[in-house]
Short mmCIF file of C-alpha atoms and ligand atoms in Angstrom, two decimals:
data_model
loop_
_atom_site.label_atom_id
_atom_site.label_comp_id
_atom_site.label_asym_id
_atom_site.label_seq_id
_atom_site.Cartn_x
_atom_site.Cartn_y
_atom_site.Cartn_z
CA UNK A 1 126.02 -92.20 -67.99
CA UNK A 2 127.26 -95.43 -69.52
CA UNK A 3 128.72 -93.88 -72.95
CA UNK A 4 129.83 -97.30 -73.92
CA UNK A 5 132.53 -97.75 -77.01
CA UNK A 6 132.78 -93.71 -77.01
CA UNK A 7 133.08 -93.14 -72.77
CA UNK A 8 136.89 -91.79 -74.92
CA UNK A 9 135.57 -89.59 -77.75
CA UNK A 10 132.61 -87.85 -74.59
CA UNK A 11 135.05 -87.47 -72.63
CA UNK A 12 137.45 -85.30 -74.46
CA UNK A 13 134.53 -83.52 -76.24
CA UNK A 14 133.37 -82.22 -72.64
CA UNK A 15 136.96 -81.34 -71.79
CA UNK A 16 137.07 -79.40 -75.34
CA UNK A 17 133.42 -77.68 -75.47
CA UNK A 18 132.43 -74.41 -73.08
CA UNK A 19 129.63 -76.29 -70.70
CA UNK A 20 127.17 -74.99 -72.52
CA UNK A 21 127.29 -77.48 -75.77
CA UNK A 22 128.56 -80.43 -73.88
CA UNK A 23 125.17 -80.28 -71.90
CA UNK A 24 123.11 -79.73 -74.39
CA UNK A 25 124.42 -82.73 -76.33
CA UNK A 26 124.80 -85.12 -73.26
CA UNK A 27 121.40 -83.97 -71.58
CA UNK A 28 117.64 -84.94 -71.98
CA UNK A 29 113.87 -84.22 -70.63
CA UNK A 30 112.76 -83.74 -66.91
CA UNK A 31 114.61 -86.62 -65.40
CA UNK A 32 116.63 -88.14 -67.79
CA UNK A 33 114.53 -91.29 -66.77
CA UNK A 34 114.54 -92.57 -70.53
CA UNK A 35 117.81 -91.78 -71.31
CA UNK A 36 118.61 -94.12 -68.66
CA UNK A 37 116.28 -96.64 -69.67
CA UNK A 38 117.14 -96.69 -73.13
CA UNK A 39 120.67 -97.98 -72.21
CA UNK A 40 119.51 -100.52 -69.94
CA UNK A 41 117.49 -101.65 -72.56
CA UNK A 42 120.44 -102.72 -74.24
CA UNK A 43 121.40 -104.30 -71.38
CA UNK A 44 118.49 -107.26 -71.41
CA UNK A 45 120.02 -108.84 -74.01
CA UNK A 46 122.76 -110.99 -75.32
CA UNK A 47 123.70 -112.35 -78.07
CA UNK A 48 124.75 -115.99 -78.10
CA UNK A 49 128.18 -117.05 -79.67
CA UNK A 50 127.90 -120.01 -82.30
CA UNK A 51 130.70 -121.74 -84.08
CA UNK A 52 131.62 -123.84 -86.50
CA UNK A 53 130.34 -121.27 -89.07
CA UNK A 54 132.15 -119.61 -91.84
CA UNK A 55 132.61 -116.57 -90.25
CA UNK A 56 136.22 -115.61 -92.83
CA UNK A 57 134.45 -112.64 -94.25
CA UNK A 58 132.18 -110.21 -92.15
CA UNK A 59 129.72 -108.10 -94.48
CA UNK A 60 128.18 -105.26 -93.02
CA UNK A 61 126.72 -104.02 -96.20
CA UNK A 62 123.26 -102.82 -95.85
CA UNK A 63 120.08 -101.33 -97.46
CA UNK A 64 117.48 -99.42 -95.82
CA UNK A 65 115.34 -96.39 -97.11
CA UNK A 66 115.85 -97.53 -100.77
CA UNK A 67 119.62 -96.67 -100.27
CA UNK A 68 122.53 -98.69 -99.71
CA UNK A 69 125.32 -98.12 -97.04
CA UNK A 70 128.72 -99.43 -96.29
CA UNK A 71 127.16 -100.19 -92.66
CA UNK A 72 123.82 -100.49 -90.95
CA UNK A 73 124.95 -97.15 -89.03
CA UNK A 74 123.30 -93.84 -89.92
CA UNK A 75 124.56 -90.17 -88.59
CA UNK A 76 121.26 -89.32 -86.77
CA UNK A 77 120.38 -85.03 -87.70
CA UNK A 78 121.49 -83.22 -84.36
CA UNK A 79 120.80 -79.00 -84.36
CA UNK A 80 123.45 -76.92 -83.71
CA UNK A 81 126.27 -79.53 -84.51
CA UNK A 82 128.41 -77.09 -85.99
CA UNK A 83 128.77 -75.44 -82.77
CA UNK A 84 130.83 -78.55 -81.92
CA UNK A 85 133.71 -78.23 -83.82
CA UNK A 86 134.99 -76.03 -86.97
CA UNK A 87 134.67 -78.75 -89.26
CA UNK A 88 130.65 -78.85 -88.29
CA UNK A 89 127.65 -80.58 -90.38
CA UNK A 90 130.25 -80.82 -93.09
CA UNK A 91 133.05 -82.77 -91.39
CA UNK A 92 130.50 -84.86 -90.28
CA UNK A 93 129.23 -85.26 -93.64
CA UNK A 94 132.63 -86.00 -94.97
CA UNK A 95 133.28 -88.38 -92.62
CA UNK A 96 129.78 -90.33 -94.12
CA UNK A 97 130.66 -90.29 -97.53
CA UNK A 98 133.84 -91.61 -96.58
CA UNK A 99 132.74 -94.53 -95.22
CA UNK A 100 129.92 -95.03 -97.02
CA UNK A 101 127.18 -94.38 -94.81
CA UNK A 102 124.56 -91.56 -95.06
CA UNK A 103 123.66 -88.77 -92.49
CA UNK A 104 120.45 -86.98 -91.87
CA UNK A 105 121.05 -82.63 -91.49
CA UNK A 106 118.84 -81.36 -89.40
CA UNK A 107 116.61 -78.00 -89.54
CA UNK A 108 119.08 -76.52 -87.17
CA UNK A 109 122.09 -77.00 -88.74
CA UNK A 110 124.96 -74.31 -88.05
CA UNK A 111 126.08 -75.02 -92.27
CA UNK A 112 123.59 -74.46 -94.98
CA UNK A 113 122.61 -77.54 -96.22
CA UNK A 114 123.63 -76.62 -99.26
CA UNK A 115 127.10 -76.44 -98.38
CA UNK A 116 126.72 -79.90 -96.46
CA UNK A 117 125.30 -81.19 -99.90
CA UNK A 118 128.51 -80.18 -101.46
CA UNK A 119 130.54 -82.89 -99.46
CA UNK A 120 129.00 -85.85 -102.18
CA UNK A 121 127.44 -87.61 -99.23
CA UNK A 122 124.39 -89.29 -99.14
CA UNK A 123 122.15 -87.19 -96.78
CA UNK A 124 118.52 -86.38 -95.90
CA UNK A 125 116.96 -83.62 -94.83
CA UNK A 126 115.49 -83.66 -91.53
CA UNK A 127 112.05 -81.49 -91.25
CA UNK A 128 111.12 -79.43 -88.46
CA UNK A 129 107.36 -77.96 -90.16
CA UNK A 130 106.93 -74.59 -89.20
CA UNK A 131 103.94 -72.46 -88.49
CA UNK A 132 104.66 -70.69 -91.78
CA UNK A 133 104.29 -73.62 -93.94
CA UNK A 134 105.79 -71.29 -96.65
CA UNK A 135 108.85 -71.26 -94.80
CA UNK A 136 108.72 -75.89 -95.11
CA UNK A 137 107.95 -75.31 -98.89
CA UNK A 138 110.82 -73.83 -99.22
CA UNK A 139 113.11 -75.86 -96.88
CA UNK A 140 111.67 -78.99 -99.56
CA UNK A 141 112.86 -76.96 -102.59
CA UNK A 142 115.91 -76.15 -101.17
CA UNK A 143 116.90 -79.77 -100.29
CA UNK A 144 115.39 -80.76 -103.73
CA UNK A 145 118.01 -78.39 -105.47
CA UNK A 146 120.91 -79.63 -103.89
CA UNK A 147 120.31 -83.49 -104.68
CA UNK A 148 118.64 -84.75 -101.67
CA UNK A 149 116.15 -86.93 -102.64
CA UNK A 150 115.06 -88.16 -99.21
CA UNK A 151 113.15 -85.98 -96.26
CA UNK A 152 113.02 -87.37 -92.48
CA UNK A 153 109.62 -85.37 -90.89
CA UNK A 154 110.29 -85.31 -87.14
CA UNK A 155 107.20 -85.66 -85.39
CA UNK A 156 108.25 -86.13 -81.47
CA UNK A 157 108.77 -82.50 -81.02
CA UNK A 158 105.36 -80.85 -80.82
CA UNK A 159 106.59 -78.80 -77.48
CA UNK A 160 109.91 -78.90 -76.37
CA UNK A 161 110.03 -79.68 -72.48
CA UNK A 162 112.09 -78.99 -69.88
CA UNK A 163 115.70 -79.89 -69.97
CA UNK A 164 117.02 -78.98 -66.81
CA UNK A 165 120.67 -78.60 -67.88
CA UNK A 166 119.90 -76.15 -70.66
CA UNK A 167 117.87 -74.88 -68.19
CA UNK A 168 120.44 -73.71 -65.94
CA UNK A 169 122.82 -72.85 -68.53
CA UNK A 170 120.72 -70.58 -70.63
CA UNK A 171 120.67 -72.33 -73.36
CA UNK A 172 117.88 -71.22 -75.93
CA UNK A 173 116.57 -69.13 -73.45
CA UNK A 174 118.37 -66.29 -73.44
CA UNK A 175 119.22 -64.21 -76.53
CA UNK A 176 122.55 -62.96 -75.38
CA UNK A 177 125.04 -64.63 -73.60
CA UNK A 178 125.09 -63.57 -70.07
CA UNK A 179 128.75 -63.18 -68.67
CA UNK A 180 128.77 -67.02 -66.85
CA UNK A 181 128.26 -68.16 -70.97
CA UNK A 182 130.78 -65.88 -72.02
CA UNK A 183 134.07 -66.85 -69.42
CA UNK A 184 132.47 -70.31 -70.28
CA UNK A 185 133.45 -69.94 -73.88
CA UNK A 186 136.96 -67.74 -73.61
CA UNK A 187 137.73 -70.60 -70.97
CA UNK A 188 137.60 -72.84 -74.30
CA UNK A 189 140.00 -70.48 -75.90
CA UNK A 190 140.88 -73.17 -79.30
CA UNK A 191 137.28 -74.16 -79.78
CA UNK A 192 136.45 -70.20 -79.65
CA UNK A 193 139.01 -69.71 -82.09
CA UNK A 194 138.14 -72.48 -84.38
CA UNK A 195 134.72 -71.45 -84.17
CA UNK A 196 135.86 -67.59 -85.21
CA UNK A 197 138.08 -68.65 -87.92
CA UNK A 198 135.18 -71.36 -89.24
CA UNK A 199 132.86 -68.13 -89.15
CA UNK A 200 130.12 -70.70 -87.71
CA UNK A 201 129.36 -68.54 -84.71
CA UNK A 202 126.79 -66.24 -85.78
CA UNK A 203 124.00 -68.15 -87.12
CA UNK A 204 122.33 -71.14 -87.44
CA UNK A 205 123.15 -71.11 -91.28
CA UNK A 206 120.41 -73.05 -92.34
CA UNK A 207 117.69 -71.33 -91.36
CA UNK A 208 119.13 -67.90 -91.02
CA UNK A 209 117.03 -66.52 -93.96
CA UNK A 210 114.11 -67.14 -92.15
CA UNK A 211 114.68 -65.39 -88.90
CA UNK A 212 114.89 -61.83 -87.94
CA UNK A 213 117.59 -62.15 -84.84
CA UNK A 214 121.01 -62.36 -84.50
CA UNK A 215 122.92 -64.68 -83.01
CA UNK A 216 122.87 -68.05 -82.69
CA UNK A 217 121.31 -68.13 -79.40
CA UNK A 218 118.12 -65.89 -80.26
CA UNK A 219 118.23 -68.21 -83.81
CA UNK A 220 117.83 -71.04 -81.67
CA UNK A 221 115.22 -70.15 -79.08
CA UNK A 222 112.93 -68.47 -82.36
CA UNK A 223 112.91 -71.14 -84.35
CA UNK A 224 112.31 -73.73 -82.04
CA UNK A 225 109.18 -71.74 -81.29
CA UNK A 226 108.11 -71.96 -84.72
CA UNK A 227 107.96 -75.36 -84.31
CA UNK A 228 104.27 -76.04 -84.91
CA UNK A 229 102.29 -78.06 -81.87
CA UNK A 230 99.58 -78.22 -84.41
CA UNK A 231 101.14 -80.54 -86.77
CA UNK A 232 98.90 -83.78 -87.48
CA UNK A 233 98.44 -86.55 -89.73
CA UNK A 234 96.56 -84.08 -92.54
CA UNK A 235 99.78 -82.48 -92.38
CA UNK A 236 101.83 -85.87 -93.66
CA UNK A 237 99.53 -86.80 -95.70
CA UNK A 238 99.90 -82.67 -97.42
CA UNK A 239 104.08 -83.70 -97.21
CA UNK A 240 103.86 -87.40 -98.86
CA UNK A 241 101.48 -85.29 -101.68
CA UNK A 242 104.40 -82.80 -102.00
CA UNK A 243 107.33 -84.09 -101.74
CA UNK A 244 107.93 -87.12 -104.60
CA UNK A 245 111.28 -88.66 -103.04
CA UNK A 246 111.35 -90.70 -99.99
CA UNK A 247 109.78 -89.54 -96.58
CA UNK A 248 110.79 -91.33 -93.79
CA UNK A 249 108.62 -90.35 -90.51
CA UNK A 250 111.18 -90.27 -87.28
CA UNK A 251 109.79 -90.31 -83.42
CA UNK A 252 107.55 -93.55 -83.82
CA UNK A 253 106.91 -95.34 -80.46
CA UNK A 254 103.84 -96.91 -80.86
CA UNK A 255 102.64 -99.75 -83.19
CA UNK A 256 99.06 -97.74 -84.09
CA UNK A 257 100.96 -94.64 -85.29
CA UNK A 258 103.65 -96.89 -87.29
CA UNK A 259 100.46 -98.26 -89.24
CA UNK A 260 98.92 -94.87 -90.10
CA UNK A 261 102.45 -93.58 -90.94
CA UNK A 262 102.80 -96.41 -93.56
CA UNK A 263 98.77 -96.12 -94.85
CA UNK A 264 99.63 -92.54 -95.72
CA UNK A 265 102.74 -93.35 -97.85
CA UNK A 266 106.14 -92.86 -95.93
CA UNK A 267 108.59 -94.83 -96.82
CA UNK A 268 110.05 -95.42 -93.92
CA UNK A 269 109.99 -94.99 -90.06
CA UNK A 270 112.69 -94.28 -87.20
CA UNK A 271 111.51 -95.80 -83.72
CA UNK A 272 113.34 -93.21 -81.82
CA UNK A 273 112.37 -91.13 -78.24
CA UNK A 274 114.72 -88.56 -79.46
CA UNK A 275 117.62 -89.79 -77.06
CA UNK A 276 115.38 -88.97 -73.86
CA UNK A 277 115.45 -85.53 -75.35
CA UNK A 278 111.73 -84.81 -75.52
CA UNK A 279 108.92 -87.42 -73.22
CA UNK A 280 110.43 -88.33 -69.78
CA UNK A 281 109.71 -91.02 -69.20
CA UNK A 282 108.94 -92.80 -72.39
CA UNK A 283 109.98 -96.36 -73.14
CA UNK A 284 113.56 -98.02 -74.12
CA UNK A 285 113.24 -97.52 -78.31
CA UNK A 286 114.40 -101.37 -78.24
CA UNK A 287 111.28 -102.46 -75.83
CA UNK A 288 109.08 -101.10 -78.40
CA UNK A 289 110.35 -101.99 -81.35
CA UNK A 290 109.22 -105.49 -81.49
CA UNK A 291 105.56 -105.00 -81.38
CA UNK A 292 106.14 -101.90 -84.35
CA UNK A 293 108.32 -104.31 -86.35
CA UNK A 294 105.55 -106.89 -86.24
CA UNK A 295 102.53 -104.28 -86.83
CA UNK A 296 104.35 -102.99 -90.08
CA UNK A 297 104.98 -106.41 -91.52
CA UNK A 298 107.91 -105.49 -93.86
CA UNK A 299 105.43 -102.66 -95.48
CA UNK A 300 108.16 -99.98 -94.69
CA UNK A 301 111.84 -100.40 -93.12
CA UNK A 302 112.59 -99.12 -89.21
CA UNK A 303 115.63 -97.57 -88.34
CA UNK A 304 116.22 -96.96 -84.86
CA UNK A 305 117.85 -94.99 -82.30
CA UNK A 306 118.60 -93.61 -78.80
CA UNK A 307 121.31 -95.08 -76.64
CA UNK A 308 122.68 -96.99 -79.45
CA UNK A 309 127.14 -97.19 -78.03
CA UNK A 310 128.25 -100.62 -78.68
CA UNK A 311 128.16 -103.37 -81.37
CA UNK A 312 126.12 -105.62 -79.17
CA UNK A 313 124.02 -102.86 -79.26
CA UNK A 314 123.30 -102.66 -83.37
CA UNK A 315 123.35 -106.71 -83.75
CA UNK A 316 120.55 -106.89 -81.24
CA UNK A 317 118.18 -104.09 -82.52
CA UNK A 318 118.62 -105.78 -86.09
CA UNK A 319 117.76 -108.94 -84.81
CA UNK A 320 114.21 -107.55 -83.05
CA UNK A 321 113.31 -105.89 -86.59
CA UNK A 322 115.63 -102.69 -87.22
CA UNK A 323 117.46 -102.68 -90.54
CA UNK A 324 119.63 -99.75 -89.84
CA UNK A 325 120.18 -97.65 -86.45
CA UNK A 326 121.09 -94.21 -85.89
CA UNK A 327 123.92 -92.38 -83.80
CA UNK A 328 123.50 -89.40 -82.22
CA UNK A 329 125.75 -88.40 -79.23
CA UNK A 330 128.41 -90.67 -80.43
CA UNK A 331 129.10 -88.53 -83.79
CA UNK A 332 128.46 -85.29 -81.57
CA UNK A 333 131.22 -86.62 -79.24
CA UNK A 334 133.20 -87.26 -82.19
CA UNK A 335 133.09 -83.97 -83.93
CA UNK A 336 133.69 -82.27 -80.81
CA UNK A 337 136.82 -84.57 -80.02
CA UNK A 338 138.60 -84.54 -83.25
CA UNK A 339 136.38 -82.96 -86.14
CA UNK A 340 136.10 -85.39 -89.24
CA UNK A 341 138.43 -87.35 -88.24
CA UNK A 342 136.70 -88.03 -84.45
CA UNK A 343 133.47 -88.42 -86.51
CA UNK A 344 135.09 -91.40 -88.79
CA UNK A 345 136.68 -92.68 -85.44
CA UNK A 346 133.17 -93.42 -83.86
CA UNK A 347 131.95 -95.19 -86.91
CA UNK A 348 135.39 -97.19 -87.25
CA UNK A 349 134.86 -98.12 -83.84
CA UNK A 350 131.24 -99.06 -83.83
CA UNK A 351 132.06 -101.00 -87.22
CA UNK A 352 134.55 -103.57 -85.54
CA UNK A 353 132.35 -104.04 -82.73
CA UNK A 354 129.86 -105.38 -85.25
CA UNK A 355 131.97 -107.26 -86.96
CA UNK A 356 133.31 -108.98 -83.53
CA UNK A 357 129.76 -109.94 -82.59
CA UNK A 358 128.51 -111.09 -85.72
CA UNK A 359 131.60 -113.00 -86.10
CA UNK A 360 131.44 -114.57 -83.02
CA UNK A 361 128.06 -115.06 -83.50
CA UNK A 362 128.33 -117.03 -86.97
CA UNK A 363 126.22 -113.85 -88.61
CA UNK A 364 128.61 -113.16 -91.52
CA UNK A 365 126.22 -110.87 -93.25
CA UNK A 366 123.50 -108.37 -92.45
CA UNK A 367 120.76 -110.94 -93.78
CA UNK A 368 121.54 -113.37 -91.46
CA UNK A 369 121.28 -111.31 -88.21
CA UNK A 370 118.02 -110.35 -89.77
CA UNK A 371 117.20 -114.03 -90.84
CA UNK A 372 118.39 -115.29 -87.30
CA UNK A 373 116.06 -112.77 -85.06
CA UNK A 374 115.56 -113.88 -81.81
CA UNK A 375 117.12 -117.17 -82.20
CA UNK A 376 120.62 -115.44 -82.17
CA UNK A 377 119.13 -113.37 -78.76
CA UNK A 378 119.21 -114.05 -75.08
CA UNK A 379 116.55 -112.42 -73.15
CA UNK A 380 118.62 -112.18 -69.31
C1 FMN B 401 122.66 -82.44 -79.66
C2 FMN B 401 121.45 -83.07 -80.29
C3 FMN B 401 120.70 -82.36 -81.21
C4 FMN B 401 119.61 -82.96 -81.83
N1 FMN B 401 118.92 -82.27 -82.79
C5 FMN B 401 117.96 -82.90 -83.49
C6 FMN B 401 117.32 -82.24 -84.58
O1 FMN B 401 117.63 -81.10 -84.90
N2 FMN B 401 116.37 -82.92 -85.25
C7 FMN B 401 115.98 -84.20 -84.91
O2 FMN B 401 115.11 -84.78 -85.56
N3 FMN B 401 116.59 -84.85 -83.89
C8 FMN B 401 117.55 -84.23 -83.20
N4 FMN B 401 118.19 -84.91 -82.17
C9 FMN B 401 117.84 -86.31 -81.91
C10 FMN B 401 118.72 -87.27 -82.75
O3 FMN B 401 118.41 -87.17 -84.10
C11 FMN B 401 118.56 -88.73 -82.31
O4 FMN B 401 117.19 -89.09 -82.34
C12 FMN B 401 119.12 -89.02 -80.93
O5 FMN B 401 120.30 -88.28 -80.71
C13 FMN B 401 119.42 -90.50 -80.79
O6 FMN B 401 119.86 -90.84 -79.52
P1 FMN B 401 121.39 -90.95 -79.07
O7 FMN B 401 121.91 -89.56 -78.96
O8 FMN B 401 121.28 -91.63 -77.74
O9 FMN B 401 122.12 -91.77 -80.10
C14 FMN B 401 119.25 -84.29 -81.50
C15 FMN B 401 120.01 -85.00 -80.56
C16 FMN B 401 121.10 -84.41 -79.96
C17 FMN B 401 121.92 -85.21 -78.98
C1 7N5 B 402 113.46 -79.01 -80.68
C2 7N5 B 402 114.82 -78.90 -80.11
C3 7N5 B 402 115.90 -78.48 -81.06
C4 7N5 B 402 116.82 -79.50 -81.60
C5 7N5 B 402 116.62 -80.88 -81.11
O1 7N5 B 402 115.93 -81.64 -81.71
C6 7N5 B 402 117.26 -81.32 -79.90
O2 7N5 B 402 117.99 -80.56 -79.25
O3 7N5 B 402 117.05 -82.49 -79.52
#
């Protein structure tokens, strides 16, 4: 796989992580057909250099969701993250507020969210809605106690298919780990022991309270089955009547759905096939994102995501309609690689790259990638 500005920060996180974790963050659905796709997606496009433009001072300052952000670059909520490294959900939340750019924690996050809240960054809850809607009632009060005044409802994860590497691994599908997972993780011996001292290892903190098993391997595979298939749009329409902050609806791939989304009141929308995590094979998020962008009309912003690893790669979805993108992998890689610090890395290095293109492209500011659109493209 072409891992792009952060081929570095994957490679030394799958030289650091048992086998385990570094599949389950690198792999996706059935084939990994549209995790290939989404990267070639990138691929279709260029962006054309122009000169003779004041290009002195690059500003990548950005608003999106109602919020404003050092960059157009947004830590995309990935489960289990602080299985990755010690410093888990909150290095990576650290790393955020440091740079001034917000992160979404997911459902399944190893830390409380709580305790992720505690870093001062500006997050969101991500919402997995569970059979027991009791159980999301109190997932919204929790993240309304702590200060989070934004909610991201996942909706591309009715079922959870077949991902062949987790598959063969075991993981989430087995409650114990068999003796392969277990010389996998003593072969690991200073992410074991970071993991021991951190006192991540037994549960998936965040939703511990609501599960009866042990471990985070049984956590996992039981709450993912809570999951409910039978979610629908009565459902968001019962979330944008509870929930007063902003509600941003994440998994949109098609223009019909980005209209209803918006008629019932979210605020916002990420076009995102879950990083060829969930349908295989869907579309390239970029190849649909034109035809959503023009369907919405500016009624809501789009954030996007899936196979977002260069600069090129940002300029270009904010030129088709995008005001912000989301990185998953990337800040996995980077938590896994160097904790906080490998986190801030990744969005140091997908800052300067950018910078470089809108430079070189005579973009100095957010508004004028946006303002430019396809004129500043190059369909090969
Ligand atoms: C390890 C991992 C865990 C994830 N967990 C969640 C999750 O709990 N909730 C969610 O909405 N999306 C989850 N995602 C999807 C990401 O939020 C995001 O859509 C995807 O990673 C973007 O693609 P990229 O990894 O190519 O950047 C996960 C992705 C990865 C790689
Ligand atoms: C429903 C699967 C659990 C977390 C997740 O979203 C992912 O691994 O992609």
């Amino acid at each position: 796989m072409d891992d792009g500005a952060f081929a570095g920060f994957s490679e030394q996180a799958r030289r650091r992580l048992p086998r385990l974790f570094a599949d389950y963050i690198d792999g996706g659905a059935h084939g990994e057909r549209t995790m290939a796709r989404n990267r070639a997606a990138f691929g279709q496009w260029g962006i054309v250099p122009r000169g003779l433009r004041d290009v002195s001072s690059i500003n990548l300052a950005t608003q999106c969701f109602g919020r404003s952000w050092a960059l157009p670059v947004f830590l995309a909520p990935l489960g289990f993250a602080g299985m990755f490294h010690a410093h888990g959900e909150q290095g990576a939340a650290y790393a955020a507020h440091k740079r001034g750019v917000g992160m979404g924690v997911s459902t399944f996050s190893i830390a409380p969210m709580e305790k992720v809240a505690a870093t001062g960054a500006d997050l969101m809850a991500q919402i997995y809605v569970f059979r027991d809607r009791a159980l999301t009632r109190d997932m919204l009060e929790r993240a309304r106690a702590c200060g989070m005044d934004g909610i991201i409802l996942t909706i591309d994860t009715a079922i959870t298919p077949v991902r062949e590497r987790d598959m063969r691994n075991g993981f989430r599908h087995l409650s114990r780990p068999t003796a392969t997972q277990m010389a996998g993780l003593l072969r690991h011996p200073s992410w074991l022991y970071g993991q021991v001292r951190g006192g991540a290892m037994p549960n998936v903190g965040n939703i511990a309270g609501y599960t009866g098993s042990r471990g985070v391997m049984a956590q996992a595979r039981d709450v993912v089955a809570q999951i409910d298939a039978g979610l629908d749009w009565d459902d968001l329409a019962w979330l944008r009547a509870t929930w007063g902050g902003t509600l941003v609806v994440k998994g949109i791939m098609h223009p019909d759905d980005a209209i209803r989304a918006a008629e019932i009141g979210a605020d916002g929308l990420i076009i995102s096939n879950h990083g060829g995590r969930q349908m295989d094979p869907a579309p390239a998020t970029l190849d649909v994102l034109p035809a959503i962008a023009q369907a919405v009309g500016g009624r809501v912003d789009i954030m996007l995501d899936s196979g977002i690893r260069r600069g090129g790669d940002v300029v270009a979805a904010l030129a088709l309609g995008a005001r912000a993108v989301s990185i998953g992998r990337p800040w996995a890689w980077g938590l896994a690689a160097g904790g906080a610090r490998g986190v801030g890395l990744v969005l140091d290095t997908l800052a300067r790259e950018i910078s470089d293109v809108m430079a070189l492209a005579g973009l100095p500011d957010i508004a004028a990638v946006r303002a430019a659109g396809r004129n500043a493209l190059w369909r090969f």
